[in-house]
Amino acid sequence: MKFLSFLLIISLFHSKTDWLTNWQEAQFKAKQEGKLILLNFSGSDWCVPCIRLHKEVFSDPGFDELVKDNLILVNADFPRLKKNQLSAAQQKINDALAERYNTQGKFPLTVLMNEKGEVIKIYDGYAGEGVASFLGRIRDDIYSYKSR
């Protein structure tokens, strides 16, 4: 049963697009590739809206297409189940990101920013508005920022 739960969590967060967990690596890649950063705060094993966001939006081929030329992805996960606990080093990284970008502890919280970590837009929650709507908002904000 534990193995099936693990597979479910993995499948929900699987996408053709890689999510980084190392903040410095994400900033470096964003600068090198001329991309923005999309940081997502999630509770992969307890937050129903987080799970829905990953399953419905972040696993969609349209998301992969948007990411390809525009974004570096970072996932700051805060699992609660003991079996899913992060390493102390990763937890420290995620806590520092939350201290800077998610001071109210909202889940899910998705932050669009430049390679310097300057916030462009914050997407608070996910109410199941669908892939087209959520991706449209991100796409519009990317293009608005790039056209400045």
Coordinates of N, CA and C in Angstrom, one line a residue:
M1 N 0.8 -1.2 0.0 CA 0.0 0.0 0.0 C 0.9 1.3 0.0
K2 N 2.0 1.2 0.8 CA 2.8 2.4 0.8 C 3.4 2.7 -0.5
F3 N 3.8 1.6 -1.2 CA 4.4 1.7 -2.6 C 3.4 2.4 -3.5
L4 N 2.1 2.0 -3.5 CA 1.1 2.6 -4.3 C 0.9 4.0 -4.0
S5 N 1.0 4.4 -2.8 CA 0.9 5.8 -2.4 C 2.0 6.6 -3.0
F6 N 3.2 6.1 -2.9 CA 4.4 6.7 -3.4 C 4.3 6.9 -4.9
L7 N 3.8 5.9 -5.6 CA 3.6 6.0 -7.1 C 2.6 7.0 -7.4
L8 N 1.5 7.1 -6.7 CA 0.5 8.1 -6.9 C 1.1 9.5 -6.8
I9 N 1.9 9.8 -5.7 CA 2.5 11.1 -5.5 C 3.5 11.4 -6.7
I10 N 4.3 10.4 -7.0 CA 5.2 10.6 -8.1 C 4.5 10.9 -9.4
S11 N 3.4 10.2 -9.7 CA 2.7 10.4 -11.0 C 2.0 11.8 -11.0
L12 N 1.6 12.2 -9.9 CA 0.9 13.5 -9.8 C 1.9 14.7 -10.1
F13 N 3.1 14.5 -9.7 CA 4.1 15.5 -9.9 C 5.0 15.3 -11.1
H14 N 4.7 14.3 -11.9 CA 5.6 14.0 -13.0 C 5.2 14.9 -14.2
S15 N 6.1 15.4 -14.8 CA 5.9 16.2 -16.0 C 7.2 16.0 -16.9
K16 N 7.0 16.3 -18.2 CA 8.2 16.2 -19.0 C 9.2 17.2 -18.7
T17 N 8.7 18.2 -18.0 CA 9.6 19.4 -17.6 C 10.2 19.1 -16.2
D18 N 11.4 19.3 -16.0 CA 12.1 19.1 -14.8 C 11.9 20.2 -13.8
W19 N 11.6 19.9 -12.6 CA 11.5 20.8 -11.5 C 12.7 20.7 -10.7
L20 N 13.4 21.9 -10.5 CA 14.6 21.9 -9.7 C 14.2 22.1 -8.2
T21 N 15.2 21.8 -7.3 CA 15.0 22.0 -5.9 C 16.1 22.9 -5.4
N22 N 17.1 23.1 -6.2 CA 18.3 23.9 -5.8 C 18.1 25.3 -6.3
W23 N 17.9 26.3 -5.4 CA 17.6 27.7 -5.8 C 18.8 28.3 -6.5
Q24 N 20.0 28.1 -6.1 CA 21.1 28.7 -6.8 C 21.3 28.2 -8.2
E25 N 21.0 26.9 -8.4 CA 21.1 26.3 -9.7 C 20.0 26.9 -10.6
A26 N 18.8 27.1 -10.1 CA 17.7 27.7 -10.8 C 18.1 29.2 -11.3
Q27 N 18.6 29.9 -10.4 CA 19.0 31.3 -10.7 C 20.1 31.3 -11.8
F28 N 21.1 30.4 -11.6 CA 22.2 30.4 -12.6 C 21.6 30.0 -14.0
K29 N 20.8 29.0 -14.1 CA 20.2 28.5 -15.3 C 19.3 29.6 -15.9
A30 N 18.5 30.3 -15.1 CA 17.7 31.4 -15.6 C 18.5 32.5 -16.3
K31 N 19.6 32.8 -15.6 CA 20.5 33.9 -16.2 C 21.1 33.4 -17.4
Q32 N 21.7 32.2 -17.4 CA 22.3 31.7 -18.6 C 21.4 31.5 -19.8
E33 N 20.2 31.1 -19.6 CA 19.2 30.8 -20.6 C 18.3 32.0 -20.9
G34 N 18.4 33.0 -20.2 CA 17.5 34.2 -20.4 C 16.0 33.9 -20.1
K35 N 15.8 33.1 -19.0 CA 14.4 32.7 -18.7 C 14.0 33.3 -17.3
L36 N 12.8 33.2 -17.1 CA 12.2 33.6 -15.8 C 12.1 32.3 -14.9
I37 N 11.9 32.5 -13.6 CA 11.8 31.4 -12.7 C 10.3 31.3 -12.2
L38 N 9.8 30.1 -12.2 CA 8.5 29.9 -11.6 C 8.7 29.0 -10.4
L39 N 8.5 29.6 -9.2 CA 8.7 28.9 -7.9 C 7.3 28.5 -7.4
N40 N 7.1 27.2 -7.1 CA 5.9 26.7 -6.6 C 6.1 26.1 -5.2
F41 N 5.3 26.6 -4.3 CA 5.2 26.0 -2.9 C 4.1 25.0 -2.9
S42 N 4.4 23.8 -2.5 CA 3.4 22.8 -2.5 C 3.5 21.9 -1.2
G43 N 2.4 21.2 -0.9 CA 2.4 20.2 0.1 C 2.0 18.9 -0.6
S44 N 2.9 18.2 -1.2 CA 2.7 17.1 -2.1 C 1.9 16.0 -1.6
D45 N 1.9 15.8 -0.3 CA 1.2 14.6 0.3 C 0.0 15.0 1.2
W46 N -0.4 16.3 1.2 CA -1.5 16.7 2.1 C -2.4 17.8 1.5
C47 N -1.9 18.6 0.6 CA -2.6 19.8 0.1 C -3.3 19.4 -1.2
V48 N -4.6 19.3 -1.1 CA -5.5 18.9 -2.2 C -5.4 19.9 -3.4
P49 N -5.5 21.2 -3.1 CA -5.3 22.1 -4.3 C -3.9 22.0 -4.9
C50 N -2.9 21.8 -4.1 CA -1.5 21.6 -4.7 C -1.5 20.4 -5.6
I51 N -2.0 19.3 -5.2 CA -2.1 18.1 -5.9 C -2.8 18.3 -7.2
R52 N -4.0 19.0 -7.1 CA -4.8 19.3 -8.3 C -4.0 20.2 -9.3
L53 N -3.3 21.2 -8.8 CA -2.5 22.1 -9.6 C -1.5 21.4 -10.4
H54 N -0.7 20.5 -9.7 CA 0.3 19.7 -10.4 C -0.3 18.7 -11.4
K55 N -1.4 18.1 -11.0 CA -2.0 17.1 -11.9 C -2.7 17.8 -13.1
E56 N -3.4 18.8 -12.9 CA -4.2 19.4 -14.0 C -3.4 20.4 -14.8
V57 N -2.5 21.2 -14.2 CA -1.8 22.2 -14.9 C -0.4 21.9 -15.2
F58 N 0.4 21.6 -14.2 CA 1.8 21.4 -14.4 C 2.1 20.1 -15.1
S59 N 1.2 19.2 -15.3 CA 1.4 17.9 -16.0 C 0.8 18.0 -17.5
D60 N 0.3 19.2 -17.8 CA -0.3 19.4 -19.1 C 0.7 19.7 -20.2
P61 N 0.6 19.1 -21.4 CA 1.6 19.4 -22.4 C 1.7 20.9 -22.7
G62 N 0.6 21.7 -22.6 CA 0.6 23.1 -22.8 C 1.6 23.8 -21.8
F63 N 1.6 23.3 -20.6 CA 2.6 23.8 -19.6 C 4.0 23.5 -20.0
D64 N 4.3 22.3 -20.5 CA 5.6 22.0 -20.9 C 6.0 22.9 -22.1
E65 N 5.1 23.2 -23.0 CA 5.4 24.1 -24.1 C 5.7 25.5 -23.6
L66 N 5.0 26.0 -22.7 CA 5.2 27.3 -22.1 C 6.6 27.4 -21.4
V67 N 6.9 26.3 -20.7 CA 8.2 26.3 -19.9 C 9.4 26.2 -20.8
K68 N 9.3 25.5 -21.9 CA 10.4 25.2 -22.8 C 11.2 26.5 -23.1
D69 N 10.6 27.5 -23.5 CA 11.3 28.7 -24.0 C 11.3 29.9 -22.9
N70 N 10.6 29.7 -21.8 CA 10.4 30.8 -20.9 C 10.7 30.7 -19.5
L71 N 10.7 29.4 -19.0 CA 10.8 29.3 -17.5 C 11.8 28.2 -17.0
I72 N 12.3 28.5 -15.9 CA 13.0 27.5 -15.1 C 12.1 27.3 -13.8
L73 N 11.9 26.0 -13.5 CA 10.9 25.6 -12.5 C 11.6 25.2 -11.2
V74 N 11.1 25.7 -10.1 CA 11.6 25.3 -8.8 C 10.4 24.9 -7.9
N75 N 10.5 23.7 -7.3 CA 9.5 23.3 -6.4 C 10.0 23.3 -5.0
A76 N 9.3 24.0 -4.1 CA 9.6 24.0 -2.7 C 8.5 23.2 -2.0
D77 N 8.7 22.0 -1.8 CA 7.7 21.1 -1.2 C 7.8 21.0 0.3
F78 N 6.7 20.9 0.9 CA 6.6 20.8 2.4 C 5.7 19.6 2.7
P79 N 6.2 18.4 2.5 CA 5.4 17.2 2.8 C 5.2 17.0 4.3
R80 N 4.1 16.4 4.7 CA 3.9 16.2 6.2 C 4.1 14.7 6.6
L81 N 3.9 13.8 5.7 CA 4.1 12.4 6.1 C 5.6 12.1 6.3
K82 N 5.8 11.4 7.4 CA 7.2 11.0 7.8 C 8.0 10.4 6.7
K83 N 7.3 9.5 5.9 CA 8.0 8.8 4.9 C 8.4 9.7 3.7
N84 N 7.8 10.9 3.6 CA 8.1 11.8 2.5 C 9.0 12.9 2.9
Q85 N 9.5 12.9 4.2 CA 10.2 14.0 4.7 C 11.5 14.3 3.8
L86 N 11.8 15.5 3.7 CA 13.0 16.0 3.0 C 14.3 15.9 3.8
S87 N 15.4 15.9 3.1 CA 16.7 16.0 3.8 C 16.7 17.3 4.6
A88 N 17.5 17.3 5.6 CA 17.7 18.5 6.4 C 18.2 19.7 5.5
A89 N 19.1 19.4 4.6 CA 19.6 20.4 3.7 C 18.5 21.0 2.8
Q90 N 17.7 20.1 2.3 CA 16.6 20.6 1.4 C 15.5 21.3 2.2
Q91 N 15.2 20.8 3.4 CA 14.3 21.5 4.2 C 14.7 23.0 4.5
K92 N 16.0 23.1 4.7 CA 16.6 24.4 5.0 C 16.4 25.4 3.8
I93 N 16.7 24.8 2.6 CA 16.5 25.6 1.4 C 15.1 26.0 1.2
N94 N 14.2 25.1 1.4 CA 12.7 25.4 1.3 C 12.2 26.4 2.3
D95 N 12.7 26.2 3.5 CA 12.3 27.2 4.6 C 12.8 28.6 4.3
A96 N 14.0 28.7 3.7 CA 14.6 30.0 3.4 C 13.7 30.6 2.2
L97 N 13.3 29.8 1.3 CA 12.5 30.3 0.2 C 11.1 30.8 0.7
A98 N 10.6 30.0 1.6 CA 9.3 30.4 2.2 C 9.4 31.6 3.1
E99 N 10.5 31.8 3.8 CA 10.7 33.0 4.6 C 10.8 34.2 3.7
R100 N 11.3 34.1 2.5 CA 11.4 35.2 1.6 C 10.2 35.4 0.7
Y101 N 9.6 34.4 0.2 CA 8.5 34.5 -0.8 C 7.1 34.0 -0.3
N102 N 7.0 33.3 0.8 CA 5.7 32.8 1.2 C 5.6 33.0 2.7
T103 N 5.7 34.2 3.2 CA 5.7 34.5 4.6 C 4.3 34.1 5.3
Q104 N 3.2 34.0 4.5 CA 2.0 33.7 5.1 C 1.7 32.2 5.1
G105 N 2.6 31.4 4.6 CA 2.5 30.0 4.5 C 1.3 29.5 3.7
K106 N 1.1 30.1 2.5 CA -0.1 29.7 1.7 C 0.3 28.5 0.8
F107 N -0.6 27.6 0.5 CA -0.4 26.5 -0.3 C -1.6 26.2 -1.2
P108 N -1.5 26.0 -2.5 CA -0.2 26.3 -3.2 C 0.0 27.8 -3.4
L109 N 1.2 28.1 -3.6 CA 1.6 29.5 -3.9 C 2.6 29.4 -5.0
T110 N 2.4 30.1 -6.1 CA 3.3 30.0 -7.2 C 3.8 31.5 -7.5
V111 N 5.1 31.6 -7.7 CA 5.7 32.9 -7.8 C 6.5 33.0 -9.1
L112 N 6.2 34.0 -9.9 CA 6.9 34.2 -11.1 C 7.9 35.3 -10.8
M113 N 9.2 35.1 -11.2 CA 10.2 36.1 -10.8 C 11.3 36.0 -11.9
N114 N 12.2 37.1 -11.8 CA 13.3 37.1 -12.7 C 14.5 36.3 -12.0
E115 N 15.6 36.3 -12.7 CA 16.8 35.5 -12.2 C 17.4 36.1 -11.0
K116 N 17.1 37.3 -10.7 CA 17.6 38.0 -9.5 C 16.7 37.7 -8.3
G117 N 15.6 37.0 -8.5 CA 14.6 36.8 -7.4 C 13.6 37.9 -7.2
E118 N 13.5 38.8 -8.1 CA 12.6 39.9 -8.0 C 11.2 39.4 -8.5
V119 N 10.2 39.6 -7.6 CA 8.9 39.0 -7.9 C 8.2 39.8 -9.0
I120 N 7.7 39.1 -10.0 CA 6.9 39.7 -11.1 C 5.4 39.5 -10.8
K121 N 5.0 38.3 -10.4 CA 3.6 38.0 -10.1 C 3.5 36.9 -9.1
I122 N 2.5 36.9 -8.3 CA 2.2 35.8 -7.4 C 0.8 35.3 -7.7
Y123 N 0.7 34.0 -7.8 CA -0.5 33.2 -8.1 C -0.9 32.5 -6.8
D124 N -1.9 33.0 -6.1 CA -2.2 32.5 -4.8 C -3.3 31.4 -4.9
G125 N -3.0 30.2 -4.6 CA -3.9 29.1 -4.6 C -4.2 28.5 -6.0
Y126 N -5.1 27.6 -6.0 CA -5.6 27.0 -7.2 C -7.0 26.5 -6.9
A127 N -8.0 27.1 -7.6 CA -9.4 26.8 -7.3 C -9.9 25.9 -8.4
G128 N -9.1 25.3 -9.2 CA -9.5 24.4 -10.3 C -10.1 25.2 -11.5
E129 N -9.5 26.4 -11.8 CA -10.0 27.2 -12.9 C -9.7 26.6 -14.2
G130 N -8.8 25.6 -14.2 CA -8.5 24.9 -15.5 C -7.1 25.3 -16.1
V131 N -6.7 24.5 -16.9 CA -5.4 24.7 -17.5 C -5.3 26.0 -18.4
A132 N -6.2 26.2 -19.2 CA -6.2 27.3 -20.1 C -6.2 28.6 -19.4
S133 N -7.0 28.8 -18.4 CA -7.0 30.0 -17.6 C -5.7 30.2 -16.8
F134 N -5.2 29.2 -16.1 CA -4.0 29.3 -15.3 C -2.8 29.6 -16.2
L135 N -2.7 28.9 -17.3 CA -1.5 29.1 -18.2 C -1.7 30.4 -18.9
G136 N -2.9 30.8 -19.2 CA -3.1 32.1 -19.8 C -2.6 33.3 -19.0
R137 N -2.8 33.2 -17.7 CA -2.4 34.2 -16.7 C -0.8 34.2 -16.7
I138 N -0.2 33.1 -16.6 CA 1.2 33.0 -16.6 C 1.8 33.5 -17.9
R139 N 1.3 33.1 -19.0 CA 1.8 33.5 -20.3 C 1.7 35.0 -20.5
D140 N 0.5 35.6 -20.1 CA 0.4 37.0 -20.2 C 1.4 37.8 -19.3
D141 N 1.6 37.3 -18.1 CA 2.6 37.9 -17.3 C 4.0 37.8 -17.8
I142 N 4.4 36.7 -18.4 CA 5.7 36.5 -19.0 C 5.9 37.5 -20.1
Y143 N 4.9 37.6 -21.0 CA 5.1 38.4 -22.1 C 5.0 39.9 -21.8
S144 N 4.2 40.3 -20.8 CA 4.2 41.6 -20.3 C 5.6 42.0 -19.7
Y145 N 6.2 41.1 -19.0 CA 7.5 41.4 -18.4 C 8.5 41.5 -19.5
K146 N 8.5 40.6 -20.4 CA 9.6 40.6 -21.4 C 9.4 41.8 -22.4
S147 N 8.2 42.3 -22.5 CA 8.0 43.4 -23.5 C 8.3 44.8 -22.9
R148 N 8.7 44.9 -21.6 CA 9.0 46.1 -21.0 C 10.2 46.8 -21.6

